[in-house]
Short mmCIF file of C-alpha atoms in Angstrom, two decimals:
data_model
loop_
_atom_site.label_atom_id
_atom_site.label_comp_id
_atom_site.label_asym_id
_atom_site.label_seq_id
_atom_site.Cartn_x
_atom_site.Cartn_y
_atom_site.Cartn_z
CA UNK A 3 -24.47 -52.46 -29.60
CA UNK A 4 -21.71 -51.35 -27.43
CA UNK A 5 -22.82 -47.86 -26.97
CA UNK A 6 -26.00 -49.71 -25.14
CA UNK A 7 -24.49 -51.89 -23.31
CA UNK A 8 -22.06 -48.63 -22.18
CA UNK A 9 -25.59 -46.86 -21.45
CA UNK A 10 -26.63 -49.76 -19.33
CA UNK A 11 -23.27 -50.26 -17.25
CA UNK A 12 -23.17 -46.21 -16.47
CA UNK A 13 -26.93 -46.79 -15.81
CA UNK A 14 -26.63 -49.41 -13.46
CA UNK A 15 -23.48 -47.52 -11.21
CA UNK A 16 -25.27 -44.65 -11.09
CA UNK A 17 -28.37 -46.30 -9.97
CA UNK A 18 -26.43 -48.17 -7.23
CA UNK A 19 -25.42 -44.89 -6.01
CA UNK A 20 -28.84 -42.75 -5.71
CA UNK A 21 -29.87 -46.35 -3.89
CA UNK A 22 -27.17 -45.86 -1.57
CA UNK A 23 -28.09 -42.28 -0.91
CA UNK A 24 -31.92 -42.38 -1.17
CA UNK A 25 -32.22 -39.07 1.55
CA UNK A 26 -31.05 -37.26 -1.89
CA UNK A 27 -34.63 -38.16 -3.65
CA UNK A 28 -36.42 -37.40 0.14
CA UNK A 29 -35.56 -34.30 0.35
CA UNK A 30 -36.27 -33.10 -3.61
CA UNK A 31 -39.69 -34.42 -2.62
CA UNK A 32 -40.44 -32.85 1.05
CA UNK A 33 -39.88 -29.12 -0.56
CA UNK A 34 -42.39 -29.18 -3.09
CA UNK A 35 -44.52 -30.95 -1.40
CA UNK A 36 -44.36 -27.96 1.78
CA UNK A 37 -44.48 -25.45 -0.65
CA UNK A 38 -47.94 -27.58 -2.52
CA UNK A 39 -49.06 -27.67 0.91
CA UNK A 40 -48.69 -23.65 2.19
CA UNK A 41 -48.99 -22.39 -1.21
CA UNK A 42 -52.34 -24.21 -1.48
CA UNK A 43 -53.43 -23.19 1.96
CA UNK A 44 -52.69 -19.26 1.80
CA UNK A 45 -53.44 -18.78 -1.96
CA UNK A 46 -56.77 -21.05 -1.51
CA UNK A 47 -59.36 -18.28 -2.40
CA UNK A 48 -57.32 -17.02 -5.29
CA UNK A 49 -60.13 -19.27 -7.26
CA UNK A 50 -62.51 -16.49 -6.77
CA UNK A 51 -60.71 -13.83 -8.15
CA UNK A 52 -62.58 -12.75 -11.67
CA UNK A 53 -59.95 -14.05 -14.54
CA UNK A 54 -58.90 -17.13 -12.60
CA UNK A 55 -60.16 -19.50 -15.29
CA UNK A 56 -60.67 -22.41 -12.80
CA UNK A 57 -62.69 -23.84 -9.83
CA UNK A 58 -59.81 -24.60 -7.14
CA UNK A 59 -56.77 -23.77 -6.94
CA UNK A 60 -55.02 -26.87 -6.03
CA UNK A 61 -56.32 -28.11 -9.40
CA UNK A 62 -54.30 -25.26 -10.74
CA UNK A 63 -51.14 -25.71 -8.24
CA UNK A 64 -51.04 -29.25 -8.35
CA UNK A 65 -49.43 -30.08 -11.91
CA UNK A 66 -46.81 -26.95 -11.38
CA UNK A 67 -45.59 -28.31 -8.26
CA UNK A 68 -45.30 -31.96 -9.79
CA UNK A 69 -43.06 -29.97 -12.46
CA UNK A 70 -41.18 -28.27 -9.48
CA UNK A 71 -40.47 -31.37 -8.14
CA UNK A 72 -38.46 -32.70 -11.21
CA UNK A 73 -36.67 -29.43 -12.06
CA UNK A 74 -35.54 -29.53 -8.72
CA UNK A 75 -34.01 -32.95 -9.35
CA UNK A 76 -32.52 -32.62 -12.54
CA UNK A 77 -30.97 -29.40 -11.09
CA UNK A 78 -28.41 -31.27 -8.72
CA UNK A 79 -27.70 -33.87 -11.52
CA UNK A 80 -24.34 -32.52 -12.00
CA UNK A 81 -23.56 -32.96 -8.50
CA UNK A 82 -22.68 -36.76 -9.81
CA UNK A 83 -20.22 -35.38 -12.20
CA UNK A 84 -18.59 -33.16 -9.81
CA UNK A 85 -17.71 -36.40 -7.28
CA UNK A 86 -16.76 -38.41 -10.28
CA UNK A 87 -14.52 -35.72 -11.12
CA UNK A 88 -13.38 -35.26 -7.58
CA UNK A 89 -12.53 -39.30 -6.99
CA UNK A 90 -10.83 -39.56 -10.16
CA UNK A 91 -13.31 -41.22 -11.56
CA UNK A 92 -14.38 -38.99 -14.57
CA UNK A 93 -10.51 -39.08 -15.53
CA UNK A 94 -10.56 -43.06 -15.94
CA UNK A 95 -13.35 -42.68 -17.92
CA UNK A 96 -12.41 -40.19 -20.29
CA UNK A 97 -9.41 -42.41 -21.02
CA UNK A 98 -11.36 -45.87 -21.59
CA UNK A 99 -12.64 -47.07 -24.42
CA UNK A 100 -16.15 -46.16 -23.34
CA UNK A 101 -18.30 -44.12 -25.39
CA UNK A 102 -18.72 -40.01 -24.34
CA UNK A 103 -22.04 -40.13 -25.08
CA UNK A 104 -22.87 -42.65 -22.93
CA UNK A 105 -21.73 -41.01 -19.63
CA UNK A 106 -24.22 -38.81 -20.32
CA UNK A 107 -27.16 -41.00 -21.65
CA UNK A 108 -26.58 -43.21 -18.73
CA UNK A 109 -26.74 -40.55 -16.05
CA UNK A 110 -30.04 -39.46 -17.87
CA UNK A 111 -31.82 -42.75 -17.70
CA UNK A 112 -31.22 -42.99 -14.17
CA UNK A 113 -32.48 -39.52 -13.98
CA UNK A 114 -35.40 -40.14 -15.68
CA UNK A 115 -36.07 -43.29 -13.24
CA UNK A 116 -36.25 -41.30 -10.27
CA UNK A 117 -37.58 -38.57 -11.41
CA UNK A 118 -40.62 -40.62 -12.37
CA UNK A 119 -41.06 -42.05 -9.02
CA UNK A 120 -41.02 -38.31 -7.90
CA UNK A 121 -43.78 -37.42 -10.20
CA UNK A 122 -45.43 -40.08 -8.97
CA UNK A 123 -45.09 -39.24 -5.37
CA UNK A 124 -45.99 -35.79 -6.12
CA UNK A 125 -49.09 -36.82 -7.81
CA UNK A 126 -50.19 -38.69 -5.06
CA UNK A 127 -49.68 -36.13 -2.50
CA UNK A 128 -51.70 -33.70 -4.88
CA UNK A 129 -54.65 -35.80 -4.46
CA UNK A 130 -54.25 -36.26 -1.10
CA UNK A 131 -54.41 -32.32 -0.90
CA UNK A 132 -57.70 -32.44 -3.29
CA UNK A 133 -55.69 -32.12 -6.44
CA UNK A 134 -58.66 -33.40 -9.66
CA UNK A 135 -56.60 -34.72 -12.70
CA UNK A 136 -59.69 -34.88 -14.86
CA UNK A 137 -57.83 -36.06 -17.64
CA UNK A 138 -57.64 -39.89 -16.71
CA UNK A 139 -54.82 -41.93 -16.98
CA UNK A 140 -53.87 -40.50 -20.32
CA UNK A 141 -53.47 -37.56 -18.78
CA UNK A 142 -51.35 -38.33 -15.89
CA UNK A 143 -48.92 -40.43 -17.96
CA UNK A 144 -48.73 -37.38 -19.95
CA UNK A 145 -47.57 -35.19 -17.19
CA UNK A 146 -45.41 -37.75 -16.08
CA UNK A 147 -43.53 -37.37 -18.96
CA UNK A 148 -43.37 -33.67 -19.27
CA UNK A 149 -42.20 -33.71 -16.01
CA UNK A 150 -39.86 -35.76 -17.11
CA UNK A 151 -38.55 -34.05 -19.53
CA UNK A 152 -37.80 -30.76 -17.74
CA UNK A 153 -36.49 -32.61 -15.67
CA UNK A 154 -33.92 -34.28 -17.91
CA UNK A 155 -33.39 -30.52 -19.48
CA UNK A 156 -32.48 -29.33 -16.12
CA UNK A 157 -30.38 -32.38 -15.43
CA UNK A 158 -27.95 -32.01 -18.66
CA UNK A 159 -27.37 -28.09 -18.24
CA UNK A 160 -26.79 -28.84 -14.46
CA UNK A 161 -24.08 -31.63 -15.95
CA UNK A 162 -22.49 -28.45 -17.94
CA UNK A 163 -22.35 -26.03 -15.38
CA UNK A 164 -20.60 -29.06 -12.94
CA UNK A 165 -17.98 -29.79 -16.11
CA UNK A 166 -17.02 -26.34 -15.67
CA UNK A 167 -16.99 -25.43 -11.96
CA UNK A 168 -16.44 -28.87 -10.61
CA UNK A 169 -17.21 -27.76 -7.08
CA UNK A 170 -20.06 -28.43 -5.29
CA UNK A 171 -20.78 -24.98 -3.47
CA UNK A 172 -20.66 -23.70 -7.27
CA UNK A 173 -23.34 -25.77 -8.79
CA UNK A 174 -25.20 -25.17 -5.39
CA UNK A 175 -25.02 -21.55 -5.71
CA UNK A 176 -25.46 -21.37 -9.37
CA UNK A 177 -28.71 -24.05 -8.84
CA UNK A 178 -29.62 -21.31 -6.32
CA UNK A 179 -29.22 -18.31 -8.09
CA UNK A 180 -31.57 -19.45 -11.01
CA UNK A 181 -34.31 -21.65 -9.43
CA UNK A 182 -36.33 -18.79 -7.94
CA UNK A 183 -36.64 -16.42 -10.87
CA UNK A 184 -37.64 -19.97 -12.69
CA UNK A 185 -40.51 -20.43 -10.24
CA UNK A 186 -41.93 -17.27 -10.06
CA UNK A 187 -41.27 -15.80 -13.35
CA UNK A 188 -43.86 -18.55 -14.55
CA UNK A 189 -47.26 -19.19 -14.03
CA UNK A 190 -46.92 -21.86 -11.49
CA UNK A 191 -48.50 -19.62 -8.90
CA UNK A 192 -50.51 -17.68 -10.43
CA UNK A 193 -52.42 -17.20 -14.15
CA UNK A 194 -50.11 -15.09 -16.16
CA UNK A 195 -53.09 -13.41 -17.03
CA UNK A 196 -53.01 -11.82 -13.57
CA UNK A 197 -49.58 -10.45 -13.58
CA UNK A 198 -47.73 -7.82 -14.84
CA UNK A 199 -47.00 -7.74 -18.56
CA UNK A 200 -43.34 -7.94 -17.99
CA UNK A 201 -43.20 -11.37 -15.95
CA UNK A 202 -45.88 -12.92 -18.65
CA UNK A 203 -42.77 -11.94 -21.42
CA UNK A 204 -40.42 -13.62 -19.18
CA UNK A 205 -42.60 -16.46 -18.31
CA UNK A 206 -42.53 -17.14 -22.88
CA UNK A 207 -39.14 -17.87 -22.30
CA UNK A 208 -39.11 -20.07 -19.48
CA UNK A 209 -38.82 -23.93 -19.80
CA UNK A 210 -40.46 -24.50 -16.08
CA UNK A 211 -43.43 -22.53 -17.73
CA UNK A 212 -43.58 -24.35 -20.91
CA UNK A 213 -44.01 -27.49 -18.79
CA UNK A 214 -46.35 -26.10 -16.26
CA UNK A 215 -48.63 -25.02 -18.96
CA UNK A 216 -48.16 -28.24 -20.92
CA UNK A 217 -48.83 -30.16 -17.85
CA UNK A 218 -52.25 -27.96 -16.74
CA UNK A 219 -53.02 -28.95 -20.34
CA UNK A 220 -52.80 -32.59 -20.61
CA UNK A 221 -54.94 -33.28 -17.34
CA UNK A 222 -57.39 -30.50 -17.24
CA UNK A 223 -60.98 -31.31 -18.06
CA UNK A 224 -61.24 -28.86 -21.36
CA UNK A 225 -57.67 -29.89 -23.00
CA UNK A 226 -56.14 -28.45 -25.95
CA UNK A 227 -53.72 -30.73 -27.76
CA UNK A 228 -52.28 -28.00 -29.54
CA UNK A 229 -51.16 -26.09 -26.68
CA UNK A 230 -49.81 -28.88 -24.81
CA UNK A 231 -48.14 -29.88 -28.36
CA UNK A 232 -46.21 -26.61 -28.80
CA UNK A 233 -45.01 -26.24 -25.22
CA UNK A 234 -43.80 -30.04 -25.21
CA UNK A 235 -42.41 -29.45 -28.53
CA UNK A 236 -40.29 -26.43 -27.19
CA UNK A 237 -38.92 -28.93 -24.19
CA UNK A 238 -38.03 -31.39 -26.93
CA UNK A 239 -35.92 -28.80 -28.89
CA UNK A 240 -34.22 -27.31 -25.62
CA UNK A 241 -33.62 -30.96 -24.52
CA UNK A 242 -31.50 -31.87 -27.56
CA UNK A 243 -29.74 -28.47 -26.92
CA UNK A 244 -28.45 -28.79 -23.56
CA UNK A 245 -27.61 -32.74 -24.38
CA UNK A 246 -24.90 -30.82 -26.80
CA UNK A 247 -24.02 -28.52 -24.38
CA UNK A 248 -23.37 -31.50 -22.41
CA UNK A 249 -21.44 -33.10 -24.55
CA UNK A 250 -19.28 -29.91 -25.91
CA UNK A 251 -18.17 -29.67 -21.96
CA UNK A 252 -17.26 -32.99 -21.82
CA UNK A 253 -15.13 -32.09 -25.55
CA UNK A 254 -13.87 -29.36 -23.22
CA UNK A 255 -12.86 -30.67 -20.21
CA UNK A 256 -10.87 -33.88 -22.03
CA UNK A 257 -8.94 -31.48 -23.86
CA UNK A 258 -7.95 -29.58 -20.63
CA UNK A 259 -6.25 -33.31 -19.27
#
């Protein structure tokens, strides 16, 4: 019982603060939705090329870029951590009575809140832009929650890597150095059957691709459950990694007060 009521308190103060600072959500939303906007303008006729497997490509671009949107977001989660850590903040609560886990659990669930209004956003702009999500309801809740759920991924390693460099141009840099080779080593862009054999090996290992293709899945008008399954259950399992990660840094930095 207290570790929920720990949850909600850490929930609530970090809730208070994105609401204080709501240009932070603005601008993880105006990027993707530029890049929905010029990538589905300039790539428009890729639809006809032979192998495209689809009728438009917004159709195509329009559940990767809702996936974008949330990566992006979790990304900068640790960015919380670092200005706890900076006020003094993340000291005091180390030393309370408070439950570890729920520092992290409670910076999640706010994640998760705002990330879903994202998705949402994003999903409405992709209509706007003639996005189809033939999949109904049930398939937009769906993608919600993938979305999600990278999202969250992102949001616990970016925790990590801000436990350990606890500066902001660090986790800015390191956010950086790793988001483009996680867009375009995928096939948010592009059918992996239509590029090289190397970036289609590298795309198997990428957790932006596992939710694009999960995504495309789950609100396309031909789905397959299985596929959608087996990328969502590789999320799940990389999920419950990087929440130990989390947690081991937090192990870490305690010992190192």
């Amino acid at each position: 019982m207290k570790l929920i009521t720990d949850i909600w308190w850490v929930f609530i103060r970090y809730l208070r603060s994105i609401m204080r600072s709501p240009f932070i959500i603005l601008m993880t939303v105006v990027q993707p939705v530029l890049w929905m906007f010029l990538f589905g303008q300039v790539f428009s006729s890729m639809a006809e090329l032979p192998g495209f497997g689809g009728n438009s490509y917004m159709d195509f671009l329009g559940p990767g870029i809702v996936m974008m949107s949330t990566m992006m977001a979790g990304a900068y989660a640790g960015m919380g951590i670092i200005s706890d850590y900076r006020d003094g903040v993340l000291d005091r609560f180390l030393i309370s009575p408070i439950h570890r886990s729920s520092l992290l659990l409670g910076g999640l669930l706010q994640d998760a809140l705002t990330m879903t209004l994202q998705a949402l956003i994003m999903i409405g702009v992709a209509m706007l832009l003639g996005t189809q999500f033939s999949g109904g309801l049930s398939g937009i809740l769906l993608l919600i929650l993938i979305a999600v759920v990278l999202g969250l991924v992102m949001g616990a390693l970016s925790m990590s890597v801000g436990l350990i460099v606890r500066q902001e141009k660090s986790l800015t840099a390191a956010v950086g150095f790793t988001q483009l080779p996680l867009l375009f080593l995928s096939g948010l862009f592009m059918p992996l059957d239509l590029v090289p054999g190397w970036i289609e090996t590298a795309a198997a290992f990428n957790p932006l691709n596992w939710a694009v293709e999960a995504g495309r899945e789950v609100v396309g008008t031909q789905t397959d459950g299985g596929l959608a399954f087996q990328y969502g259950s590789y999320l799940l399992v990389m999920f419950i990694i990087s929440c130990l990660l989390v947690l081991g840094a937090f192990r870490v930095y305690q010992r190192s007060l």
